[in-house]
XYZ file of C-alpha atoms in Angstrom:
729
model
C -0.020 -0.084 -0.037
C 1.367 3.295 -1.112
C 1.680 6.460 0.891
C -0.745 8.298 -1.405
C -4.080 7.537 0.409
C -6.073 8.688 -2.574
C -4.928 5.511 -4.287
C -6.170 3.337 -1.552
C -9.163 1.003 -2.301
C -12.313 2.731 -1.035
C -10.928 6.157 -0.609
C -12.019 8.928 -3.083
C -10.416 12.147 -3.484
C -11.398 15.555 -5.236
C -9.300 15.628 -8.490
C -8.702 19.325 -8.097
C -8.043 19.863 -4.490
C -6.929 16.356 -3.392
C -9.210 16.517 -0.349
C -10.616 13.146 0.764
C -14.354 13.526 -0.033
C -15.547 9.803 0.178
C -15.009 6.604 2.050
C -16.451 3.510 0.574
C -15.882 0.912 3.223
C -18.810 -1.264 2.554
C -18.112 -4.963 3.822
C -19.050 -8.076 1.865
C -22.724 -8.375 1.239
C -23.676 -12.043 1.344
C -26.929 -11.572 -0.599
C -25.125 -10.249 -3.761
C -24.107 -12.072 -7.017
C -20.523 -11.992 -5.430
C -21.569 -14.789 -3.148
C -22.861 -17.033 -5.842
C -20.735 -19.922 -5.026
C -22.078 -19.848 -1.342
C -25.652 -20.295 -2.567
C -26.152 -23.513 -0.483
C -25.595 -21.679 2.767
C -28.080 -19.593 4.635
C -27.684 -15.863 4.497
C -26.850 -15.595 8.068
C -24.045 -18.070 8.003
C -22.646 -16.292 4.933
C -22.479 -13.035 6.936
C -20.736 -14.850 9.756
C -18.123 -16.456 7.280
C -17.373 -13.002 5.988
C -16.547 -11.495 9.323
C -12.860 -11.640 8.702
C -13.432 -9.033 5.942
C -15.662 -6.834 8.043
C -14.732 -3.615 9.924
C -15.464 -3.597 13.624
C -14.799 -1.836 17.004
C -14.842 1.781 17.708
C -14.832 4.340 15.048
C -12.213 7.025 15.816
C -13.460 10.596 15.959
C -10.235 11.435 14.124
C -12.395 11.016 10.981
C -13.465 14.611 11.639
C -10.095 15.608 10.264
C -11.640 14.837 6.868
C -13.490 18.191 6.674
C -14.594 17.802 3.165
C -16.156 14.326 3.486
C -19.482 14.089 1.545
C -19.811 10.273 1.189
C -19.526 7.720 3.880
C -20.596 4.115 3.474
C -19.865 1.662 6.382
C -22.679 -0.803 5.481
C -22.335 -4.501 5.796
C -19.792 -4.471 8.502
C -19.737 -5.861 12.079
C -19.629 -3.423 14.869
C -21.234 -5.813 17.546
C -23.732 -3.397 19.126
C -21.352 -0.354 19.096
C -23.281 3.001 19.274
C -23.529 5.011 16.189
C -20.901 7.699 16.635
C -22.531 10.988 17.416
C -19.530 12.934 15.707
C -20.906 11.913 12.306
C -23.485 14.723 12.908
C -20.603 17.238 12.444
C -19.836 16.392 8.819
C -21.578 19.538 7.472
C -20.969 18.492 3.766
C -22.118 15.024 4.032
C -24.489 14.086 1.315
C -24.536 10.253 1.431
C -24.478 8.112 4.609
C -25.067 4.419 4.749
C -24.773 2.481 7.944
C -27.124 -0.292 7.063
C -26.594 -3.971 7.937
C -23.727 -3.267 10.331
C -24.783 -4.283 13.847
C -24.867 -0.954 15.256
C -26.781 -0.319 18.632
C -28.116 2.406 20.709
C -29.819 5.615 19.946
C -29.905 7.385 16.587
C -27.796 10.428 17.499
C -30.025 13.478 17.685
C -27.281 15.647 16.188
C -27.999 13.846 12.831
C -30.534 16.576 12.487
C -27.588 18.839 11.638
C -26.797 17.010 8.303
C -28.785 19.577 6.324
C -26.857 18.563 3.066
C -27.683 14.997 3.333
C -29.496 13.500 0.354
C -29.263 9.713 1.288
C -29.489 7.999 4.698
C -29.743 4.477 5.289
C -29.903 2.995 8.830
C -31.658 -0.278 7.837
C -31.372 -3.491 9.597
C -29.259 -2.572 12.577
C -31.203 -4.601 15.249
C -29.975 -2.757 18.184
C -30.684 0.713 16.975
C -33.698 2.486 18.317
C -35.434 5.955 18.470
C -35.859 7.890 21.731
C -37.401 11.030 20.099
C -41.149 10.397 19.756
C -41.413 13.574 17.648
C -38.595 12.645 15.261
C -37.522 16.132 15.298
C -33.994 15.255 14.036
C -35.541 13.654 10.984
C -37.555 16.763 10.074
C -34.319 18.943 9.876
C -32.966 16.932 7.038
C -34.167 19.423 4.489
C -32.128 18.095 1.562
C -33.021 14.457 2.154
C -34.334 12.398 -0.852
C -33.617 8.805 0.084
C -34.455 7.288 3.400
C -33.921 3.694 4.431
C -34.950 2.718 8.029
C -36.071 -0.921 7.407
C -35.766 -3.263 10.220
C -35.614 -0.612 12.889
C -38.255 -1.057 15.765
C -40.798 1.624 15.627
C -43.849 1.372 17.912
C -47.435 2.414 16.996
C -47.643 5.369 19.391
C -44.706 7.156 17.481
C -45.817 6.332 13.827
C -48.077 9.426 13.526
C -45.302 11.661 14.460
C -42.870 9.998 12.149
C -44.958 10.443 9.103
C -45.590 14.015 10.192
C -41.817 14.410 10.326
C -41.431 12.738 6.866
C -43.993 15.152 5.475
C -41.677 18.067 6.384
C -39.003 16.932 4.062
C -39.646 18.949 0.813
C -37.320 16.863 -1.514
C -38.147 13.222 -0.225
C -38.285 10.704 -3.121
C -37.907 7.348 -1.385
C -39.040 6.017 1.966
C -38.255 2.364 2.915
C -39.855 1.306 6.193
C -40.194 -2.375 5.835
C -40.153 -4.687 8.988
C -40.676 -1.868 11.416
C -43.136 -3.364 13.651
C -45.827 -0.954 12.747
C -49.392 -1.942 13.842
C -50.867 1.293 12.553
C -49.947 4.363 10.553
C -51.926 7.675 10.331
C -54.955 7.595 7.797
C -54.572 11.227 7.292
C -51.696 13.566 6.988
C -52.735 17.270 7.016
C -51.220 19.412 4.355
C -49.719 16.399 2.555
C -46.393 17.396 1.029
C -45.248 14.172 -0.610
C -45.292 15.623 -4.148
C -41.879 14.237 -5.145
C -42.484 10.768 -3.482
C -41.813 7.955 -6.020
C -41.014 4.968 -3.780
C -42.767 3.891 -0.651
C -42.128 0.527 0.974
C -44.250 -0.324 4.082
C -43.964 -4.270 3.611
C -43.655 -6.676 6.356
C -45.304 -4.794 9.099
C -48.431 -5.659 11.080
C -50.641 -2.828 10.022
C -54.213 -3.862 10.852
C -56.207 -0.789 10.023
C -57.606 0.451 6.549
C -55.218 1.583 3.705
C -54.173 4.979 4.695
C -56.088 7.583 2.789
C -52.982 9.685 2.158
C -51.917 7.012 -0.253
C -54.757 7.885 -2.567
C -53.054 11.279 -3.484
C -49.490 10.309 -4.174
C -49.685 11.127 -7.904
C -45.852 10.830 -8.396
C -45.596 7.319 -6.724
C -43.885 4.768 -9.099
C -43.201 2.029 -6.553
C -45.609 0.809 -3.779
C -44.983 -2.105 -1.587
C -47.712 -2.836 1.051
C -47.286 -6.524 1.067
C -47.518 -8.669 4.166
C -49.776 -6.569 6.200
C -53.163 -7.034 7.852
C -55.078 -4.289 6.225
C -58.679 -4.406 7.200
C -61.121 -3.569 4.494
C -58.641 -2.794 1.850
C -60.820 -0.368 -0.076
C -63.890 -2.616 0.312
C -65.187 -3.310 -2.999
C -64.049 -0.073 -4.452
C -60.459 0.044 -5.576
C -60.784 3.297 -7.475
C -58.152 4.860 -5.236
C -55.520 2.887 -7.123
C -56.511 4.649 -10.355
C -55.329 7.936 -8.845
C -51.670 6.553 -8.786
C -51.283 7.295 -12.343
C -47.468 7.001 -12.402
C -47.412 3.682 -10.625
C -45.180 1.040 -12.291
C -44.541 -1.506 -9.436
C -47.273 -2.591 -7.053
C -46.792 -5.382 -4.406
C -49.900 -6.430 -2.422
C -48.568 -9.967 -1.665
C -49.906 -11.545 1.501
C -52.787 -9.091 1.937
C -56.174 -10.729 2.316
C -58.049 -10.069 -0.925
C -60.654 -13.126 -0.528
C -63.448 -10.673 -1.265
C -61.905 -9.514 -4.510
C -64.136 -8.385 -7.254
C -63.632 -7.610 -10.956
C -63.303 -3.963 -9.972
C -59.648 -4.443 -8.671
C -58.375 -5.780 -12.110
C -60.568 -3.246 -13.966
C -58.831 -0.459 -11.973
C -55.423 -2.000 -12.309
C -55.765 -2.236 -16.089
C -56.308 1.503 -16.121
C -52.815 2.235 -14.689
C -50.994 3.351 -17.874
C -47.403 2.534 -16.719
C -48.045 -0.560 -14.455
C -45.097 -3.059 -15.272
C -45.061 -5.327 -12.172
C -47.908 -6.536 -10.126
C -47.381 -8.948 -7.268
C -50.503 -10.476 -5.827
C -49.054 -13.813 -4.297
C -50.789 -15.331 -1.325
C -53.702 -13.083 -1.328
C -56.307 -15.711 -0.689
C -57.747 -14.791 -4.187
C -60.330 -17.341 -5.270
C -61.541 -16.200 -8.673
C -60.573 -13.680 -11.573
C -62.991 -11.970 -13.834
C -63.885 -14.076 -16.962
C -63.269 -10.951 -19.000
C -61.908 -7.421 -18.859
C -63.416 -5.028 -21.230
C -60.848 -2.768 -23.014
C -57.954 -4.710 -21.659
C -55.052 -2.184 -21.295
C -52.220 -3.932 -19.669
C -49.991 -2.791 -22.414
C -46.833 -2.328 -20.263
C -47.269 -5.341 -17.784
C -44.202 -7.572 -17.978
C -44.401 -9.221 -14.577
C -47.608 -10.909 -12.950
C -47.469 -12.941 -9.820
C -50.588 -14.717 -8.966
C -49.125 -17.642 -7.084
C -50.076 -19.286 -3.916
C -53.914 -18.363 -4.244
C -56.929 -20.595 -4.857
C -57.536 -19.679 -8.553
C -59.124 -22.094 -11.054
C -57.914 -20.621 -14.214
C -60.471 -22.283 -16.618
C -61.723 -19.987 -19.282
C -59.788 -16.972 -18.312
C -58.255 -16.253 -21.780
C -57.682 -12.597 -21.258
C -54.834 -13.454 -18.806
C -52.913 -14.750 -21.678
C -53.574 -11.969 -24.170
C -51.165 -9.696 -22.294
C -48.623 -9.526 -25.031
C -46.061 -7.598 -23.011
C -45.729 -10.226 -20.329
C -42.266 -11.599 -19.689
C -42.967 -13.487 -16.363
C -46.329 -14.840 -15.305
C -46.289 -16.980 -12.108
C -49.347 -19.159 -11.506
C -47.628 -21.691 -9.198
C -49.502 -23.222 -6.126
C -52.970 -22.686 -7.540
C -55.853 -25.054 -8.289
C -54.604 -25.573 -11.762
C -56.566 -28.767 -12.766
C -55.288 -31.210 -15.458
C -58.454 -30.498 -17.402
C -57.510 -26.843 -17.805
C -53.848 -26.812 -18.030
C -53.660 -27.698 -21.620
C -55.586 -24.568 -22.432
C -53.313 -22.285 -20.136
C -49.944 -21.237 -21.957
C -48.495 -20.417 -18.514
C -45.159 -18.757 -18.581
C -44.132 -20.071 -15.124
C -45.720 -23.000 -13.452
C -44.109 -24.760 -10.704
C -45.161 -27.296 -7.973
C -48.824 -27.566 -9.070
C -51.072 -29.751 -6.999
C -54.713 -30.352 -6.350
C -55.317 -28.181 -3.268
C -58.106 -28.105 -0.547
C -58.113 -26.113 2.457
C -55.528 -28.157 4.327
C -54.704 -31.133 2.121
C -52.409 -31.564 -0.846
C -52.670 -34.740 -3.073
C -49.954 -36.112 -5.249
C -49.099 -34.052 -8.305
C -51.192 -34.777 -11.277
C -49.977 -35.031 -14.889
C -49.849 -31.755 -16.409
C -49.578 -30.925 -20.252
C -47.630 -27.968 -21.594
C -49.571 -26.649 -24.641
C -47.984 -26.278 -27.900
C -49.601 -22.836 -28.234
C -46.995 -21.613 -25.784
C -44.523 -21.712 -28.721
C -46.306 -18.525 -30.143
C -45.342 -16.506 -27.100
C -42.789 -14.376 -28.799
C -41.674 -12.240 -25.913
C -41.163 -15.053 -23.415
C -37.814 -15.211 -22.022
C -37.990 -17.441 -18.918
C -40.001 -20.822 -18.786
C -39.950 -22.126 -15.231
C -41.639 -25.548 -14.971
C -39.797 -26.905 -12.131
C -41.535 -29.610 -9.958
C -44.198 -29.873 -12.485
C -45.348 -33.346 -12.985
C -44.953 -33.832 -16.687
C -44.470 -37.549 -16.918
C -43.306 -37.440 -20.639
C -40.210 -37.852 -22.868
C -38.733 -34.450 -23.666
C -38.778 -35.266 -27.222
C -42.727 -35.311 -27.081
C -42.496 -31.507 -26.223
C -40.714 -30.446 -29.501
C -43.895 -28.699 -30.659
C -43.785 -26.386 -27.706
C -40.437 -25.015 -28.776
C -40.937 -24.906 -32.587
C -42.447 -21.594 -32.785
C -41.046 -18.081 -32.092
C -40.578 -19.162 -28.544
C -37.445 -20.954 -29.691
C -35.861 -17.495 -30.534
C -36.901 -15.523 -27.597
C -36.219 -18.073 -24.744
C -33.171 -17.355 -22.573
C -33.879 -19.318 -19.474
C -35.416 -22.859 -19.234
C -36.118 -24.528 -15.990
C -37.413 -28.146 -16.239
C -36.006 -29.586 -13.136
C -37.801 -32.260 -11.054
C -40.584 -32.725 -13.804
C -40.581 -36.447 -14.192
C -39.002 -36.256 -17.709
C -37.528 -39.248 -19.038
C -35.652 -40.645 -22.155
C -32.817 -39.073 -24.026
C -32.212 -35.349 -24.112
C -33.076 -34.497 -27.671
C -30.886 -32.814 -30.106
C -33.400 -29.976 -30.863
C -32.527 -28.588 -27.422
C -29.419 -27.168 -29.248
C -31.651 -25.170 -31.517
C -32.939 -22.950 -28.766
C -30.043 -20.588 -29.734
C -30.426 -17.835 -27.140
C -30.459 -19.996 -24.040
C -28.391 -18.565 -21.281
C -29.601 -21.082 -18.649
C -30.780 -24.766 -19.175
C -31.800 -26.694 -16.072
C -32.843 -30.416 -16.727
C -31.724 -31.667 -13.236
C -33.431 -34.081 -11.025
C -35.168 -36.040 -13.765
C -34.882 -39.533 -15.169
C -33.095 -38.680 -18.472
C -30.858 -41.527 -19.768
C -28.572 -41.878 -22.659
C -25.582 -39.672 -23.376
C -25.085 -36.053 -23.026
C -25.867 -34.733 -26.491
C -22.898 -32.729 -28.186
C -25.715 -30.731 -29.709
C -25.797 -28.590 -26.595
C -22.457 -27.336 -27.515
C -24.412 -25.185 -30.179
C -25.779 -22.985 -27.440
C -23.095 -20.394 -27.799
C -24.733 -18.078 -25.203
C -25.076 -20.732 -22.513
C -23.841 -19.629 -19.211
C -25.363 -22.243 -16.851
C -26.031 -25.994 -17.596
C -27.388 -28.231 -14.795
C -27.930 -31.799 -15.692
C -27.120 -33.331 -12.249
C -29.075 -36.172 -10.621
C -30.189 -37.974 -13.769
C -29.170 -41.473 -15.306
C -26.952 -40.042 -17.996
C -24.242 -42.270 -19.325
C -21.485 -42.187 -21.853
C -18.440 -39.825 -21.960
C -18.215 -36.041 -21.516
C -18.657 -34.293 -24.948
C -15.341 -32.726 -25.977
C -17.520 -30.429 -27.945
C -18.288 -28.484 -24.641
C -14.925 -26.789 -25.159
C -16.659 -24.526 -27.520
C -19.029 -23.236 -24.890
C -17.084 -19.882 -24.613
C -19.671 -18.227 -22.223
C -20.195 -21.310 -19.912
C -19.780 -20.334 -16.313
C -21.504 -22.970 -14.382
C -21.641 -26.829 -15.150
C -23.197 -29.394 -12.930
C -23.094 -33.004 -14.351
C -22.942 -34.753 -10.877
C -24.865 -37.824 -9.773
C -25.106 -39.589 -13.050
C -23.370 -42.528 -14.442
C -20.864 -40.807 -16.745
C -17.684 -42.743 -17.734
C -14.382 -41.923 -19.178
C -12.157 -39.103 -18.135
C -12.080 -35.124 -18.351
C -11.502 -34.141 -21.982
C -8.679 -31.907 -22.756
C -11.041 -29.631 -24.581
C -12.597 -28.441 -21.336
C -9.426 -26.438 -21.044
C -10.886 -23.925 -23.402
C -14.161 -22.901 -21.435
C -12.435 -19.817 -20.313
C -15.317 -18.418 -18.252
C -16.041 -21.635 -16.337
C -16.234 -20.785 -12.559
C -18.121 -23.869 -11.148
C -17.491 -27.520 -12.345
C -19.153 -30.429 -10.390
C -18.618 -33.951 -11.876
C -19.044 -35.680 -8.567
C -20.667 -39.143 -8.122
C -20.134 -40.365 -11.505
C -18.018 -43.386 -12.787
C -15.166 -41.371 -14.282
C -11.914 -42.954 -14.372
C -8.391 -42.569 -15.913
C -5.749 -39.973 -15.643
C -6.121 -36.263 -15.489
C -3.455 -33.914 -16.577
C -2.802 -30.127 -16.636
C -4.464 -29.921 -20.170
C -8.269 -29.810 -19.199
C -7.396 -26.781 -16.905
C -5.158 -24.912 -19.282
C -7.441 -21.738 -19.759
C -9.676 -22.130 -16.570
C -8.390 -18.936 -14.820
C -11.938 -18.206 -13.681
C -12.477 -21.466 -11.930
C -13.615 -21.102 -8.367
C -15.243 -24.504 -7.457
C -14.021 -27.920 -8.460
C -15.772 -30.997 -7.248
C -14.709 -34.396 -8.784
C -15.648 -36.427 -5.524
C -16.512 -40.158 -5.629
C -14.870 -40.983 -8.941
C -12.057 -43.076 -9.791
C -9.845 -40.394 -11.221
C -6.082 -40.277 -11.013
C -4.447 -36.836 -10.862
C -1.283 -37.084 -12.953
C 0.203 -33.375 -12.920
C 3.870 -32.384 -12.767
C 5.383 -31.371 -9.405
C 6.044 -27.908 -10.586
C 2.602 -27.236 -12.143
C 1.069 -23.784 -11.323
C -2.650 -23.819 -12.171
C -4.190 -20.710 -13.937
C -7.037 -20.597 -11.217
C -7.431 -19.676 -7.558
C -9.983 -21.973 -6.182
C -12.359 -21.368 -3.406
C -13.698 -24.940 -3.069
C -11.915 -28.145 -4.025
C -13.496 -31.554 -3.527
C -11.774 -34.605 -4.759
C -12.863 -37.255 -2.257
C -12.025 -40.839 -3.400
C -9.779 -39.812 -6.217
C -6.096 -41.010 -6.459
C -3.826 -38.125 -5.394
C -1.232 -39.750 -3.121
C 1.011 -40.740 -1.759
C 2.405 -37.208 -1.447
C 0.365 -33.984 -1.039
C 0.221 -32.197 -4.509
C 2.430 -29.342 -4.428
C 0.306 -27.209 -6.577
C -1.965 -26.837 -3.701
C 0.351 -24.311 -2.058
C -0.564 -21.744 -4.847
C -4.260 -22.028 -3.761
C -4.069 -19.226 -1.166
C -7.732 -18.459 -1.398
C -9.119 -21.988 -0.762
C -12.056 -21.970 1.713
C -13.199 -25.657 1.533
C -10.805 -28.633 0.890
C -12.025 -32.273 0.826
C -9.198 -34.547 0.183
C -10.522 -37.682 2.064
C -9.824 -41.051 0.828
C -7.064 -39.894 -1.545
C -4.463 -42.631 -0.489
C -2.077 -39.966 0.973
C 0.573 -41.493 3.065
C 3.121 -38.666 3.643
C 3.454 -36.103 6.375
C 1.382 -33.048 6.187
C 3.734 -30.221 4.787
C 4.172 -26.851 6.588
C 2.662 -24.841 3.802
C -0.597 -26.879 4.276
C -0.760 -26.098 7.911
C -0.350 -22.302 6.975
C -3.082 -22.576 4.494
C -5.324 -24.541 7.076
C -4.965 -22.015 9.829
C -5.244 -18.814 7.806
C -7.984 -19.393 5.112
C -9.957 -22.424 5.319
C -13.685 -22.887 6.499
C -13.789 -26.712 5.900
C -10.860 -29.237 5.745
C -11.546 -32.927 5.399
C -8.309 -35.244 5.236
C -9.946 -38.260 6.627
C -9.372 -41.786 5.760
C -5.842 -41.393 4.371
C -2.598 -42.738 5.923
C -1.255 -39.326 6.874
C 1.749 -39.622 9.286
C 3.722 -37.409 11.707
C 2.986 -35.050 14.473
C 0.737 -31.791 14.446
C 2.290 -28.434 15.469
C 2.066 -27.989 19.115
C -0.024 -24.650 18.822
C -2.658 -24.210 16.039
C -4.837 -21.161 15.732
C -7.830 -21.359 13.162
C -9.147 -18.022 12.126
C -11.956 -19.083 10.056
C -12.211 -22.902 10.495
C -15.880 -24.292 10.753
C -15.181 -27.991 10.346
C -11.903 -29.920 10.700
C -11.796 -33.617 9.941
C -8.355 -35.482 10.280
C -9.882 -38.773 11.507
C -8.653 -42.294 10.497
C -5.207 -41.353 9.797
C -1.752 -42.214 11.339
C -1.086 -39.043 13.087
C 0.957 -39.503 16.348
C 2.507 -37.508 19.216
C 0.754 -35.124 21.564
C -2.587 -33.407 20.608
C -2.092 -29.712 19.647
C -3.285 -26.807 21.796
C -6.218 -25.406 19.568
C -7.544 -21.921 19.446
C -10.788 -21.837 17.316
C -11.469 -18.177 16.541
C -14.213 -18.730 13.888
C -17.726 -17.646 15.111
C -19.014 -20.555 13.010
C -16.812 -23.252 14.229
C -18.965 -26.486 14.687
C -16.995 -29.597 14.707
C -13.504 -31.126 15.114
C -12.830 -34.854 14.532
C -9.331 -36.239 15.413
C -10.621 -39.748 16.132
C -8.938 -43.043 15.048
C -5.303 -41.950 15.045
C -2.366 -42.515 17.474
C -2.430 -39.341 19.489
C -0.916 -39.863 22.892
C -0.458 -37.927 26.151
C -3.046 -35.682 27.980
C -5.740 -33.695 26.572
C -4.498 -30.030 25.921
C -6.715 -26.950 26.318
C -9.029 -26.163 23.215
C -9.910 -22.357 23.384
C -13.210 -21.650 21.739
C -14.897 -18.374 20.872
C -18.131 -19.031 22.581
C -19.846 -15.595 21.671
C -21.563 -16.805 18.405
C -22.253 -20.659 18.647
C -23.596 -23.291 20.793
C -23.817 -26.689 19.112
C -20.349 -27.975 18.673
C -18.989 -31.536 18.245
C -15.501 -32.619 19.186
C -14.243 -36.205 18.824
C -10.873 -37.437 20.138
C -11.943 -41.033 20.493
C -9.972 -44.157 19.492
C -6.500 -42.611 20.199
C -3.846 -43.621 22.971
C -4.623 -40.448 25.166
C -3.722 -41.037 28.880
C -3.818 -38.927 32.071
C -7.182 -37.640 33.361
C -9.938 -35.804 31.791
C -9.156 -31.979 32.458
C -11.340 -29.921 34.674
C -11.683 -27.178 32.014
C -13.257 -29.706 29.643
C -15.850 -30.721 32.238
C -16.675 -27.016 32.633
C -17.149 -26.140 29.119
C -20.341 -24.229 28.228
C -22.463 -24.490 25.133
C -20.876 -27.633 23.716
C -23.095 -30.161 21.971
C -21.140 -33.279 22.347
C -17.480 -34.277 23.158
C -16.418 -38.061 22.455
C -13.255 -39.124 24.221
C -14.175 -42.864 24.354
C -11.637 -45.681 23.590
C -8.666 -44.055 25.193
C -6.847 -44.625 28.462
C -8.212 -41.684 30.488
C -9.399 -41.465 34.033
C -12.530 -39.394 34.902
C -13.604 -37.380 37.916
C -17.178 -38.400 37.542
C -18.495 -36.197 40.456
C -16.991 -33.147 38.837
C -18.083 -34.095 35.569
C -21.734 -34.836 36.580
C -21.907 -31.513 38.687
C -20.225 -29.126 36.096
C -20.924 -30.356 32.532
C -23.574 -28.884 30.505
C -22.484 -31.037 27.505
C -23.889 -34.105 26.121
C -21.145 -36.663 26.772
C -20.644 -39.685 24.557
C -19.746 -43.014 26.211
C -16.523 -43.198 28.126
C -14.620 -46.394 28.444
C -10.954 -47.404 28.933
C -9.338 -48.516 25.832
């Protein structure tokens, strides 16, 4: 890092004066596209994994030396309940302030009201932050504010009226986001309404149980309205004309609002909105739609979500005359077999016969050939639909102009069978093809290599046989390829080394065999995840090979790698998951691998090898979640372990030849409770230490089949753990 702070990442300076004017110190955001390869983990765990990249601690008042600061972004960090620094209110030139998702706590500083130049303020989802100013006077002083985010902050009903009165004093406000704020009511009227510039209003996920506020009726500039998942009482009765006043509205979300008494007037009113582009009515208890709408005028509607209702769509032809539709979700409705052949549904998933509290087995559904004439359709999602056909029988559906418009085709879990037909390769603009979790047999057709725009191909969990098509080397845009859990044979073709954009490759649980050289990886500089587990592949690469990639995840369980650890692994300093179990490794563990393990890894599995030697006396794991060194030939004393990771969950050192006493294991007990530790089937002696008996929040410890003595009275009186069976070896 150089001396010129203006060249530092996240620091922005004025080109003329050289003054620091912006600090963009946003932490890693786990719900963004950047976390694509973490997609199997929960959002919360992802955030925990990324703590090591986040800022924390106290924020120094020395920041006030940056007198010209106008942009400050500290979002998505981890300040662990630290109060929001009140000195931020002294930045007179500040125009942008984002403190969202950063685990701040305490009061919103009253002197934030001094930020008269502020255009954007986002305090969303700081669970410990609250307001101690019932009148919200500080907020009404932000006369330049245009964008306000306070979602996830606890407001109480007795302060909601004053909050909206304060907001009404902001002359330039354009965006208000107050989702998940615990509101039970908000004012029906606002005197002297002044929201003339308001274009975005989000009141979703509250508990509002009154009528729809009347002040909404006059928001002529409103373009985005989300009132979903509330308990509105009598949402306009049978008169929805108030919606027709919102002539600028483009996005309306009323999902989760009870519309069981809906009449034709709602859709008649909605069809009059000239700019409506997205309409979300999922889970609204809707039982019927009008059979026709005179003068249908949904000329701009591209997204319509009617999922999770009780609608029988028989005879409602107007719904499928909306030419501008790109996404129509009818999933989880009473879409019976006798009607589905009439319904060219753009998105249908998991369709069942539904009564009030019972779901039968899926019925057979037909996809009509008339769908092939939907020339604007880009996404067809039929996953979990029970089609029970050969894919070849659906060729008529994809023979019209749909073949030219379709970019995303989801047919996973649809009971499809037979060969994958060659005509799939004629859907030229496909970017995503998902045929996973079906009963496809036969070989993977080389015609798929004709899909030159293909970015994601998912064929996992089928019964595909034959070899991997070498023609896949022509898929220049392919970034995600999953062929796992099939019956594929042969080895990895060298042509795969030409798929330069490939970031994710999963060939696990097949019957692949033979040697793998460097050639299939020649140009795979973007590869982040490689899973070839449960095959019979032999890695045959040179000792001085330097791969072009930096992996985040490597799983090669059951492949032949040993007897030595592959030296190319020491170049993979960004590895987070490493599974090399059952690799027939019989050497000692090199120092560079210990360094990699303690610094970066979340998960390490080296079990069921014949790894020898001793473990370093002291090991500190910064990020480790799961460590498995079981069923090897490790010997000597157990190491002193310091597990710093907030997501640490298990360590398994069983079935080795460790000897001596049980050393101390230091755990970060702030963030977790269910932990499993196994040191069974070793040669440990001495007594079970007192500190182990007193450990709190431990799920289970197994030290059976050793030569240990136990002070049972101490163990029974102190332990809060679930103890596995103890026995002398």
